[in-house]
Tab-separated table of C-alpha atoms in Angstrom:
chain	number	residue	atom	x	y	z
J	231	MET	CA	42.726	-134.843	-14.638
J	232	LEU	CA	42.915	-138.745	-15.138
J	233	HIS	CA	43.158	-139.143	-19.481
J	234	ILE	CA	42.214	-143.129	-20.559
J	235	SER	CA	41.902	-143.797	-24.377
J	236	PRO	CA	39.105	-145.259	-26.316
J	237	THR	CA	40.875	-148.156	-26.873
J	238	ALA	CA	41.573	-148.901	-23.785
J	239	LEU	CA	37.666	-148.494	-22.363
J	240	CYS	CA	36.694	-150.968	-25.165
J	241	ARG	CA	38.656	-153.746	-24.106
J	242	HIS	CA	37.468	-153.256	-20.440
J	243	PRO	CA	33.951	-153.235	-19.330
J	244	LEU	CA	34.995	-152.082	-16.448
J	245	ALA	CA	36.599	-149.159	-17.030
J	246	LEU	CA	34.268	-148.585	-19.417
J	247	ALA	CA	31.200	-147.948	-16.619
J	248	LEU	CA	33.794	-146.168	-14.787
J	249	ALA	CA	34.193	-143.863	-16.633
J	250	ILE	CA	31.016	-142.794	-17.616
J	251	VAL	CA	30.947	-142.573	-14.358
J	252	VAL	CA	33.494	-140.331	-13.772
J	253	GLY	CA	31.761	-137.901	-16.301
J	254	ILE	CA	28.438	-137.847	-15.090
J	255	VAL	CA	29.658	-136.071	-11.900
J	256	LEU	CA	31.679	-133.997	-13.190
J	257	VAL	CA	29.028	-132.382	-15.871
J	258	PHE	CA	26.676	-132.307	-12.203
J	259	TRP	CA	29.904	-130.466	-10.713
J	260	HIS	CA	30.339	-127.622	-13.367
J	261	SER	CA	26.364	-126.727	-13.931
J	262	SER	CA	26.008	-126.585	-9.954
J	263	THR	CA	29.217	-124.023	-10.177
J	264	ALA	CA	27.975	-122.355	-13.288
J	265	THR	CA	24.595	-121.867	-11.133
J	266	ALA	CA	26.309	-120.808	-7.981
J	267	ARG	CA	27.938	-118.040	-9.961
J	268	ASP	CA	24.930	-116.948	-11.575
J	269	GLY	CA	23.419	-116.015	-7.457
J	270	ALA	CA	21.035	-118.589	-7.714
J	271	LEU	CA	20.396	-120.388	-4.266
J	272	LEU	CA	21.794	-123.367	-3.350
J	273	VAL	CA	19.636	-124.436	-0.670
J	274	ASP	CA	15.878	-124.375	-0.274
J	275	PRO	CA	14.140	-121.041	0.188
J	276	ARG	CA	11.357	-122.710	2.430
J	277	GLN	CA	14.553	-123.568	5.295
J	278	GLN	CA	15.882	-120.298	5.058
J	279	THR	CA	15.696	-117.727	7.798
J	280	THR	CA	16.711	-114.244	5.826
J	281	PRO	CA	18.899	-111.893	7.799
J	282	LYS	CA	17.955	-108.002	8.538
J	283	PRO	CA	19.138	-106.081	6.406
J	284	LYS	CA	21.792	-103.811	8.039
J	285	LYS	CA	20.135	-100.217	8.329
J	286	ALA	CA	21.872	-97.585	6.277
J	287	GLU	CA	24.367	-95.729	8.619
J	288	THR	CA	23.425	-91.870	8.260
J	289	ARG	CA	25.568	-89.030	10.628
J	290	LYS	CA	23.969	-86.112	11.287
J	291	ALA	CA	24.178	-83.250	10.804
J	292	PRO	CA	26.495	-80.984	13.727
J	293	PRO	CA	23.702	-78.824	15.396
J	294	ALA	CA	24.534	-75.060	14.426
J	295	ALA	CA	26.035	-73.182	17.409
J	296	GLN	CA	23.421	-72.185	20.171
J	297	PRO	CA	23.819	-70.034	22.679
J	298	ALA	CA	25.023	-71.589	26.053
J	299	THR	CA	21.185	-71.918	28.203
J	300	THR	CA	20.959	-73.448	31.804
J	301	THR	CA	18.724	-76.015	32.104
J	302	ARG	CA	16.823	-74.791	35.674
J	303	LYS	CA	15.321	-78.113	37.672
J	304	ASN	CA	11.355	-78.390	37.524
J	305	ALA	CA	11.684	-76.354	34.782
J	306	THR	CA	8.348	-77.075	32.965
J	307	THR	CA	9.197	-76.055	29.597
J	308	PRO	CA	13.183	-75.873	28.644
J	309	ARG	CA	14.192	-72.865	25.599
J	310	ARG	CA	14.041	-74.886	22.403
J	311	ALA	CA	16.732	-73.740	19.896
J	312	THR	CA	13.825	-72.600	17.691
J	313	ARG	CA	10.767	-71.053	18.291
J	314	LYS	CA	7.453	-70.800	16.364
J	315	PRO	CA	7.217	-67.215	15.023
J	316	THR	CA	5.550	-65.002	17.135
J	317	ARG	CA	2.999	-61.409	16.240
J	318	ARG	CA	5.351	-58.493	16.463
J	319	LYS	CA	3.644	-56.522	19.683
J	320	ALA	CA	2.517	-53.041	17.771
J	321	ARG	CA	4.980	-50.377	19.000
J	322	ALA	CA	3.615	-48.061	21.655
J	323	ARG	CA	2.573	-44.419	20.765
J	324	VAL	CA	5.292	-41.480	20.815
J	325	PRO	CA	4.258	-38.434	20.565
J	326	SER	CA	4.649	-35.906	17.706
J	327	GLU	CA	7.418	-33.511	18.408
J	328	THR	CA	6.176	-30.318	16.957
J	329	ALA	CA	3.001	-28.676	18.439
J	330	PRO	CA	1.766	-25.341	18.048
J	331	SER	CA	2.491	-22.423	20.432
J	332	GLY	CA	0.885	-22.708	24.016
J	333	ASN	CA	0.673	-18.677	23.751
J	334	PRO	CA	-2.920	-17.762	24.361
J	335	PRO	CA	-5.071	-15.490	21.983
J	336	ALA	CA	-4.684	-11.609	23.187
J	337	GLY	CA	-7.137	-10.824	25.305
J	338	GLU	CA	-7.027	-14.673	26.822
J	339	THR	CA	-7.291	-13.684	30.995
J	340	ARG	CA	-8.650	-16.893	32.335
J	341	PHE	CA	-5.376	-19.098	33.569
J	342	VAL	CA	-3.677	-18.780	36.813
J	343	ALA	CA	-1.749	-15.603	35.986
J	344	ASP	CA	1.606	-16.982	37.793
J	345	GLU	CA	2.119	-20.323	36.496
J	346	VAL	CA	2.780	-21.876	33.035
J	347	ILE	CA	3.173	-25.952	32.385
J	348	VAL	CA	5.698	-26.839	29.881
J	349	ARG	CA	6.427	-29.725	27.333
J	350	TYR	CA	10.246	-30.772	27.044
J	351	ARG	CA	11.705	-32.594	24.008
J	352	LEU	CA	11.976	-36.251	24.693
J	353	ALA	CA	15.589	-36.214	24.133
J	354	ALA	CA	16.119	-33.047	26.074
J	355	ALA	CA	19.488	-33.042	28.735
J	356	GLN	CA	18.470	-32.695	32.635
J	357	PRO	CA	21.594	-29.833	32.351
J	358	ALA	CA	20.079	-27.970	29.717
J	359	MET	CA	16.510	-27.824	31.412
J	360	ASP	CA	17.646	-26.899	34.532
J	361	ALA	CA	19.614	-23.936	33.330
J	362	LEU	CA	16.575	-22.756	31.526
J	363	VAL	CA	14.272	-23.131	34.501
J	364	ARG	CA	16.944	-20.584	36.511
J	365	ARG	CA	17.501	-17.933	33.508
J	366	LEU	CA	13.785	-17.743	33.792
J	367	ASN	CA	13.264	-17.766	37.323
J	368	LEU	CA	10.798	-20.913	37.209
J	369	ARG	CA	10.017	-23.029	41.004
J	370	HIS	CA	9.161	-26.908	40.246
J	371	ILE	CA	5.003	-27.223	41.654
J	372	GLU	CA	5.348	-31.237	39.737
J	373	GLY	CA	5.612	-33.071	36.615
J	374	ARG	CA	3.175	-35.798	35.399
J	375	THR	CA	2.409	-37.850	32.339
J	376	PHE	CA	-1.335	-37.807	31.714
J	377	ALA	CA	-2.431	-40.869	29.892
J	378	LEU	CA	-5.100	-40.122	27.668
J	379	ALA	CA	-3.557	-36.538	26.481
J	380	GLY	CA	-0.178	-39.259	25.602
J	381	ILE	CA	2.351	-35.946	26.973
J	382	THR	CA	4.614	-36.156	30.207
J	383	VAL	CA	4.623	-32.317	31.198
J	384	HIS	CA	5.834	-29.881	33.828
J	385	ARG	CA	4.350	-27.697	35.906
J	386	TYR	CA	6.198	-23.911	37.400
J	387	ALA	CA	4.929	-21.533	38.905
J	388	ILE	CA	6.793	-17.886	37.772
J	389	ILE	CA	8.567	-16.182	40.936
J	390	ASP	CA	9.537	-13.311	40.031
J	391	GLY	CA	6.355	-12.124	38.428
J	392	SER	CA	6.610	-11.597	34.995
J	393	PRO	CA	3.566	-11.179	32.827
J	394	VAL	CA	2.448	-14.938	31.308
J	395	THR	CA	3.191	-14.775	28.080
J	396	THR	CA	6.256	-13.472	28.172
J	397	VAL	CA	7.609	-16.056	29.776
J	398	ILE	CA	5.696	-19.082	26.811
J	399	ALA	CA	7.530	-17.385	24.488
J	400	ALA	CA	11.316	-17.360	26.597
J	401	LEU	CA	10.368	-21.314	26.690
J	402	GLU	CA	9.341	-21.709	23.524
J	403	ALA	CA	11.984	-19.861	22.054
J	404	ASP	CA	13.967	-22.382	23.414
J	405	ALA	CA	15.586	-26.096	21.972
J	406	THR	CA	14.163	-28.381	25.088
J	407	VAL	CA	10.513	-27.091	24.461
J	408	VAL	CA	8.340	-28.285	22.776
J	409	TYR	CA	5.340	-26.101	23.694
J	410	ALA	CA	4.867	-24.665	26.330
J	411	GLN	CA	0.720	-23.019	27.605
J	412	PRO	CA	-0.711	-21.427	30.748
J	413	ASN	CA	-2.322	-23.160	33.943
J	414	TYR	CA	-6.228	-22.133	32.490
J	415	LEU	CA	-8.852	-21.556	34.772
J	416	TYR	CA	-12.387	-23.834	34.333
J	417	GLU	CA	-15.679	-22.134	35.247
J	418	LEU	CA	-19.327	-24.616	36.065
J	419	ALA	CA	-21.590	-23.922	33.053
J	420	GLN	CA	-24.526	-23.053	36.284
J	421	ALA	CA	-26.495	-19.847	36.506
J	422	ALA	CA	-27.824	-18.348	40.205
J	423	ALA	CA	-30.852	-19.791	41.670
J	424	ALA	CA	-33.160	-19.140	39.903
J	425	ALA	CA	-36.739	-17.886	42.381
J	426	SER	CA	-38.815	-20.096	41.425
J	427	GLY	CA	-39.159	-23.782	40.654
J	428	GLY	CA	-41.260	-26.742	39.136
J	429	PRO	CA	-41.424	-30.268	39.416
J	430	GLN	CA	-38.781	-32.282	37.488
J	431	TYR	CA	-40.509	-31.568	34.030
J	432	ALA	CA	-37.425	-32.715	32.645
J	433	LEU	CA	-38.621	-35.931	32.429
J	434	ALA	CA	-41.812	-35.788	30.723
J	435	LYS	CA	-40.336	-33.027	27.485
J	436	MET	CA	-37.339	-36.285	27.347
J	437	ALA	CA	-40.015	-39.420	27.552
J	438	ILE	CA	-37.612	-40.808	30.394
J	439	ASP	CA	-40.961	-43.156	31.321
J	440	ALA	CA	-41.067	-44.985	28.551
J	441	ALA	CA	-37.477	-45.578	28.391
J	442	GLN	CA	-36.440	-46.210	32.500
J	443	ALA	CA	-39.505	-49.483	31.696
J	444	VAL	CA	-36.841	-51.439	29.169
J	445	THR	CA	-33.836	-50.148	31.380
J	446	THR	CA	-32.618	-48.196	34.447
J	447	GLY	CA	-28.595	-47.623	33.025
J	448	LYS	CA	-27.700	-50.220	36.100
J	449	ASP	CA	-24.040	-50.384	36.650
J	450	VAL	CA	-23.295	-48.537	33.736
J	451	PRO	CA	-19.930	-46.577	34.568
J	452	VAL	CA	-20.453	-43.219	34.860
J	453	ALA	CA	-17.419	-39.976	35.960
J	454	VAL	CA	-19.439	-36.954	36.949
J	455	ILE	CA	-16.054	-34.512	37.089
J	456	ASP	CA	-17.613	-31.177	39.487
J	457	SER	CA	-17.282	-30.061	42.311
J	458	ALA	CA	-17.653	-32.088	45.714
J	459	ILE	CA	-20.426	-34.714	45.747
J	460	ASP	CA	-22.800	-35.204	48.667
J	461	VAL	CA	-23.126	-38.364	49.604
J	462	THR	CA	-25.073	-38.533	52.131
J	463	HIS	CA	-28.086	-36.087	50.954
J	464	PRO	CA	-31.257	-38.605	51.097
J	465	GLU	CA	-31.411	-38.153	47.097
J	466	LEU	CA	-28.036	-40.329	47.034
J	467	GLU	CA	-28.039	-42.186	49.900
J	468	ALA	CA	-29.240	-45.270	47.788
J	469	ALA	CA	-27.110	-44.711	44.877
J	470	SER	CA	-23.669	-46.491	43.883
J	471	VAL	CA	-21.736	-42.942	44.164
J	472	GLU	CA	-18.505	-43.629	44.868
J	473	THR	CA	-15.525	-40.128	45.340
J	474	ALA	CA	-12.426	-39.205	44.219
J	475	ASP	CA	-10.203	-36.404	44.651
J	476	VAL	CA	-7.359	-34.823	42.385
J	477	THR	CA	-7.476	-31.406	44.706
J	478	GLY	CA	-5.600	-32.896	47.147
J	479	ASN	CA	-7.566	-30.408	49.498
J	480	MET	CA	-11.026	-32.751	49.836
J	481	PRO	CA	-12.718	-29.841	49.545
J	482	GLU	CA	-16.599	-29.624	51.045
J	483	PRO	CA	-19.929	-31.172	49.641
J	484	HIS	CA	-21.167	-28.208	46.659
J	485	GLN	CA	-24.419	-27.943	45.016
J	486	HIS	CA	-22.915	-28.206	42.237
J	487	GLY	CA	-21.746	-31.699	41.575
J	488	SER	CA	-24.372	-32.147	43.793
J	489	THR	CA	-27.172	-31.609	41.285
J	490	ILE	CA	-25.815	-32.953	38.656
J	491	ALA	CA	-25.230	-36.886	40.515
J	492	ALA	CA	-28.600	-35.884	41.864
J	493	LEU	CA	-29.794	-35.383	38.158
J	494	ILE	CA	-28.701	-38.855	36.736
J	495	ALA	CA	-28.598	-40.889	40.122
J	496	ALA	CA	-31.066	-39.894	42.306
J	497	HIS	CA	-33.559	-42.254	44.385
J	498	GLY	CA	-35.906	-39.757	46.738
J	499	THR	CA	-37.524	-37.339	46.426
J	500	LEU	CA	-36.567	-37.395	42.787
J	501	ARG	CA	-35.993	-38.623	40.232
J	502	GLY	CA	-32.500	-39.472	38.483
J	503	ILE	CA	-32.481	-40.209	35.116
J	504	ALA	CA	-30.318	-43.231	34.940
J	505	PRO	CA	-30.995	-44.546	39.049
J	506	ASP	CA	-28.781	-47.428	39.123
J	507	VAL	CA	-26.051	-46.682	37.225
J	508	LYS	CA	-22.485	-46.725	38.746
J	509	MET	CA	-20.615	-43.497	39.482
J	510	LEU	CA	-17.860	-41.973	40.395
J	511	GLY	CA	-17.570	-38.101	41.505
J	512	ILE	CA	-14.179	-36.465	40.679
J	513	VAL	CA	-12.998	-33.728	42.441
J	514	ALA	CA	-11.299	-31.185	40.324
J	515	PHE	CA	-13.154	-28.265	41.392
J	516	ASP	CA	-13.107	-26.170	44.756
J	517	VAL	CA	-14.112	-22.843	46.013
J	518	ASP	CA	-11.312	-20.116	45.692
J	519	ALA	CA	-10.080	-18.565	48.435
J	520	ASP	CA	-9.123	-14.883	48.210
J	521	THR	CA	-12.339	-14.525	44.792
J	522	GLY	CA	-14.607	-16.725	45.870
J	523	ALA	CA	-15.563	-17.941	42.528
J	524	VAL	CA	-15.651	-22.272	42.124
J	525	ASN	CA	-13.232	-23.206	39.307
J	526	SER	CA	-10.410	-25.890	38.594
J	527	SER	CA	-7.811	-26.007	35.477
J	528	SER	CA	-5.877	-27.606	33.482
J	529	TRP	CA	-4.056	-29.577	35.080
J	530	ARG	CA	-6.990	-30.926	37.886
J	531	VAL	CA	-9.064	-31.428	34.391
J	532	ALA	CA	-6.399	-33.764	32.723
J	533	ALA	CA	-5.932	-35.250	36.055
J	534	ALA	CA	-9.575	-36.345	36.560
J	535	ILE	CA	-10.423	-37.196	32.897
J	536	ASP	CA	-7.490	-39.575	33.227
J	537	HIS	CA	-8.469	-41.061	36.641
J	538	ALA	CA	-11.998	-41.466	35.108
J	539	HIS	CA	-10.110	-44.045	32.768
J	540	ARG	CA	-8.446	-45.248	35.104
J	541	TRP	CA	-11.268	-46.759	37.152
J	542	GLY	CA	-13.102	-47.737	33.967
J	543	ALA	CA	-15.238	-45.022	32.886
J	544	ARG	CA	-17.587	-45.769	30.206
J	545	LEU	CA	-19.022	-41.648	29.749
J	546	VAL	CA	-18.152	-39.144	31.412
J	547	ASN	CA	-20.256	-35.470	32.377
J	548	MET	CA	-17.958	-32.198	32.079
J	549	SER	CA	-20.655	-29.752	32.620
J	550	PHE	CA	-18.166	-26.952	32.852
J	551	ALA	CA	-16.316	-24.268	30.398
J	552	GLY	CA	-13.256	-23.066	29.508
J	553	PRO	CA	-11.161	-21.591	26.680
J	554	GLN	CA	-9.678	-23.568	23.987
J	555	ASP	CA	-6.844	-25.478	25.779
J	556	PRO	CA	-3.314	-27.759	24.301
J	557	LEU	CA	-3.562	-30.272	27.457
J	558	ILE	CA	-7.277	-31.500	27.566
J	559	ALA	CA	-7.505	-30.961	23.687
J	560	ARG	CA	-5.228	-34.185	23.509
J	561	SER	CA	-6.972	-35.606	26.910
J	562	VAL	CA	-10.320	-35.136	25.400
J	563	ALA	CA	-8.828	-36.686	21.602
J	564	GLY	CA	-7.415	-39.679	24.373
J	565	MET	CA	-10.475	-40.466	25.674
J	566	GLY	CA	-12.662	-40.810	21.520
J	567	ARG	CA	-9.932	-43.425	21.108
J	568	ARG	CA	-10.132	-45.398	24.217
J	569	GLY	CA	-13.728	-45.710	23.537
J	570	MET	CA	-15.595	-43.601	25.917
J	571	ILE	CA	-18.270	-41.098	25.828
J	572	ALA	CA	-17.979	-37.529	26.962
J	573	VAL	CA	-20.610	-35.043	27.398
J	574	ALA	CA	-20.033	-31.387	28.443
J	575	ALA	CA	-22.013	-28.394	28.383
J	576	ALA	CA	-22.677	-25.908	25.615
J	577	GLY	CA	-21.314	-22.915	27.803
J	578	ASN	CA	-23.114	-20.044	29.420
J	579	ALA	CA	-21.774	-17.118	27.947
J	580	GLY	CA	-23.871	-16.412	26.121
J	581	PRO	CA	-25.041	-15.865	22.039
J	582	ASP	CA	-22.699	-13.680	21.404
J	583	ALA	CA	-19.516	-15.752	22.580
J	584	PRO	CA	-17.358	-17.673	21.502
J	585	PRO	CA	-16.655	-21.062	21.650
J	586	LEU	CA	-15.900	-22.821	24.679
J	587	TYR	CA	-14.288	-25.831	25.895
J	588	PRO	CA	-14.229	-28.956	25.699
J	589	ALA	CA	-17.586	-29.135	24.625
J	590	ALA	CA	-16.388	-27.699	21.370
J	591	TYR	CA	-13.879	-30.364	21.043
J	592	ALA	CA	-14.388	-33.127	18.214
J	593	GLY	CA	-15.982	-36.007	19.140
J	594	VAL	CA	-17.449	-34.760	22.468
J	595	ILE	CA	-21.187	-33.939	22.873
J	596	ALA	CA	-22.872	-30.832	23.260
J	597	VAL	CA	-25.494	-29.992	25.139
J	598	THR	CA	-27.546	-26.663	25.112
J	599	ALA	CA	-30.276	-26.212	27.887
J	600	THR	CA	-34.545	-25.271	26.909
J	601	ASP	CA	-37.146	-24.624	28.657
J	602	ARG	CA	-40.633	-25.793	29.834
J	603	ASP	CA	-41.805	-24.094	26.649
J	604	ASP	CA	-38.843	-24.904	24.846
J	605	ALA	CA	-37.157	-22.181	24.790
J	606	VAL	CA	-33.300	-21.425	24.481
J	607	PHE	CA	-31.960	-20.408	28.385
J	608	VAL	CA	-31.172	-16.481	27.166
J	609	ARG	CA	-27.530	-17.006	28.549
J	610	ALA	CA	-26.538	-20.053	26.464
J	611	ASN	CA	-23.651	-20.283	24.089
J	612	ARG	CA	-24.706	-21.008	20.650
J	613	GLY	CA	-22.770	-22.133	17.694
J	614	ASP	CA	-22.201	-25.399	14.886
J	615	TYR	CA	-20.307	-27.108	17.848
J	616	VAL	CA	-24.219	-27.585	19.221
J	617	ALA	CA	-24.948	-31.249	19.220
J	618	LEU	CA	-28.816	-31.274	21.356
J	619	ALA	CA	-30.391	-29.458	23.560
J	620	ALA	CA	-32.404	-30.714	27.338
J	621	PRO	CA	-34.292	-29.166	29.783
J	622	GLY	CA	-31.491	-26.817	31.867
J	623	VAL	CA	-34.127	-23.553	33.005
J	624	GLU	CA	-35.222	-23.467	36.181
J	625	ILE	CA	-34.518	-27.622	37.455
J	626	LEU	CA	-34.525	-28.658	40.529
J	627	GLY	CA	-31.756	-30.484	42.385
J	628	ILE	CA	-29.943	-31.384	45.891
J	629	ALA	CA	-27.595	-28.522	47.925
J	630	PRO	CA	-25.208	-30.238	51.297
J	631	GLY	CA	-27.690	-30.471	53.981
J	632	GLY	CA	-30.390	-32.020	52.781
J	633	ARG	CA	-31.939	-29.159	51.211
J	634	TYR	CA	-32.901	-28.286	47.439
J	635	VAL	CA	-32.471	-25.544	45.343
J	636	VAL	CA	-33.752	-24.571	42.092
J	637	SER	CA	-31.110	-23.227	39.294
J	638	SER	CA	-30.088	-22.563	35.360
J	639	GLY	CA	-27.578	-23.126	32.762
J	640	THR	CA	-26.398	-26.115	30.015
J	641	SER	CA	-24.739	-27.842	33.022
J	642	LEU	CA	-27.446	-29.375	33.560
J	643	ALA	CA	-28.862	-29.405	30.318
J	644	ALA	CA	-25.490	-31.962	30.154
J	645	ALA	CA	-26.303	-33.526	33.262
J	646	GLN	CA	-29.787	-34.498	31.181
J	647	ILE	CA	-28.153	-36.052	28.268
J	648	SER	CA	-25.591	-37.658	29.810
J	649	GLY	CA	-28.072	-40.110	32.295
J	650	LEU	CA	-30.173	-40.323	28.752
J	651	ALA	CA	-26.964	-41.585	26.998
J	652	ALA	CA	-26.547	-43.862	30.385
J	653	LEU	CA	-29.851	-45.207	29.705
J	654	LEU	CA	-28.941	-46.582	25.891
J	655	LEU	CA	-25.346	-47.970	27.206
J	656	GLY	CA	-27.290	-49.476	29.402
J	657	ARG	CA	-29.380	-51.530	26.764
J	658	ALA	CA	-26.653	-51.135	24.135
J	659	LYS	CA	-22.909	-51.449	26.651
J	660	GLN	CA	-20.890	-51.639	23.251
J	661	LEU	CA	-22.230	-48.254	21.569
J	662	THR	CA	-19.972	-45.712	20.583
J	663	ALA	CA	-20.462	-42.439	21.123
J	664	THR	CA	-20.619	-42.227	17.260
J	665	GLU	CA	-23.552	-44.953	17.179
J	666	LEU	CA	-25.380	-43.237	20.355
J	667	LEU	CA	-25.042	-39.344	19.436
J	668	ASP	CA	-26.900	-41.117	16.196
J	669	ALA	CA	-29.405	-42.798	18.013
J	670	LEU	CA	-30.054	-39.037	20.355
J	671	THR	CA	-29.909	-37.236	17.219
J	672	THR	CA	-32.522	-39.507	14.827
J	673	SER	CA	-34.871	-39.365	17.245
J	674	ALA	CA	-34.904	-35.739	18.986
J	675	HIS	CA	-37.737	-32.790	18.349
J	676	ASP	CA	-36.581	-30.210	16.028
J	677	LEU	CA	-36.342	-27.183	16.924
J	678	GLY	CA	-36.273	-23.808	15.886
J	679	ASP	CA	-34.918	-23.571	12.585
J	680	PRO	CA	-35.813	-26.822	10.254
J	681	GLY	CA	-33.039	-29.246	10.431
J	682	VAL	CA	-30.018	-29.299	12.495
J	683	ASP	CA	-28.651	-25.358	14.208
J	684	PRO	CA	-26.184	-23.368	15.967
J	685	VAL	CA	-28.946	-22.739	18.777
J	686	TYR	CA	-30.867	-26.123	19.584
J	687	GLY	CA	-28.370	-28.589	17.944
J	688	ALA	CA	-30.424	-31.813	16.096
J	689	GLY	CA	-32.774	-30.243	18.555
J	690	LEU	CA	-34.220	-32.712	22.101
J	691	PRO	CA	-34.195	-36.094	22.203
J	692	ASP	CA	-36.833	-38.617	22.918
J	693	ALA	CA	-35.554	-41.783	25.206
J	694	GLY	CA	-38.729	-43.211	24.384
J	695	SER	CA	-38.290	-43.570	20.519
J	696	ALA	CA	-34.203	-43.712	20.810
J	697	ILE	CA	-34.378	-46.473	23.196
J	698	SER	CA	-36.663	-48.337	20.578
J	699	ARG	CA	-33.733	-49.089	18.034
J	700	PHE	CA	-32.390	-51.305	19.734
J	701	GLY	CA	-35.250	-54.523	20.617
J	702	SER	CA	-38.362	-54.187	22.916
């Protein structure tokens, strides 16, 4: 740094002035340097363009390892690494692998004498099943999964003449078998034709006119499991009736099935209770070539119930009766789970006979028969399973060839109740079986002993009153 002594400055005025100027410059330089070091702006902020700050550099975490995927050209939605949580599908019902013995009770003979039905365990090995069949001298006829029963079973012929009960006992003793049973026989619940008849007194007895003023059961899907229907009969020509056959024999039209169909849906001289239903007649009964009897079997009835379900039946009429049957019991339970309503004949075995089925199964509406004076049909079964009564004595029906017949039986009474149930479903399509039965029983005229009894059930339903529960 330049040094000038004070004495020299005093002697030379010019030097003094120069020293003053240099001092001022030094003071300003020092001040500006110190401010810059403290971070103050050295330029006018109005003239400064603030540079955009750099984005902070971030590193993405490496993606988790994913299975290799193939992207297809024009795919609308590529597969994503993560998926939205989805509700798990309900697991299919797995049938229980335990069951009571299927051997018939002592004295029961209503079954095919040389056939058995067998249910195997799901884990049963084919060689073990084949060995069992050979050992017992059986011949496989057919196997089938019955959807409503929820099981797969096989039907065998007994080729050495062994008794059915003996074969069932041997089958159930084998580790591959859940249970075995006879192929039970069912009969149509209708008596021989009566000598005299009359007009359709059932219409007035059940106040059908009042109900039909509100609904005729239009398009309610009703299945009739029975003998073959004569769809060409004048009473049914205008009705909506389809047919299906589960016997494999394509039987000729028969009086019983034809009359049941007419009581529900006739459009001619007779008036059906629900004439505008959509009906499916399922042929499960055929004439036995040896005995002349019209009957069916466990196998055919279960197949008919499955067919009714596939077709979309809401209501199923079963005007037949037989023994307690494990396969049909499961099928009937399956109907209830799927919202199908079953109506069945109580049976014509007499007042002292044991219960008949399918009417006596839980959830089935069992119907007994009455005459024009409200007396019970003399051959009708009785029991706590009887739910309702309906006209079934000396009822005018139809037969193939354009003929008319008069007959009696709980079969006919069941058809009357099926027609009335179809009217209710035509008015309130979402009715459950419980709601429908409640509407019929609460509207019924009490017959016999006060209250529900084993002879008449809740009594004779009033169609007009039952329909009125669901609006005018």
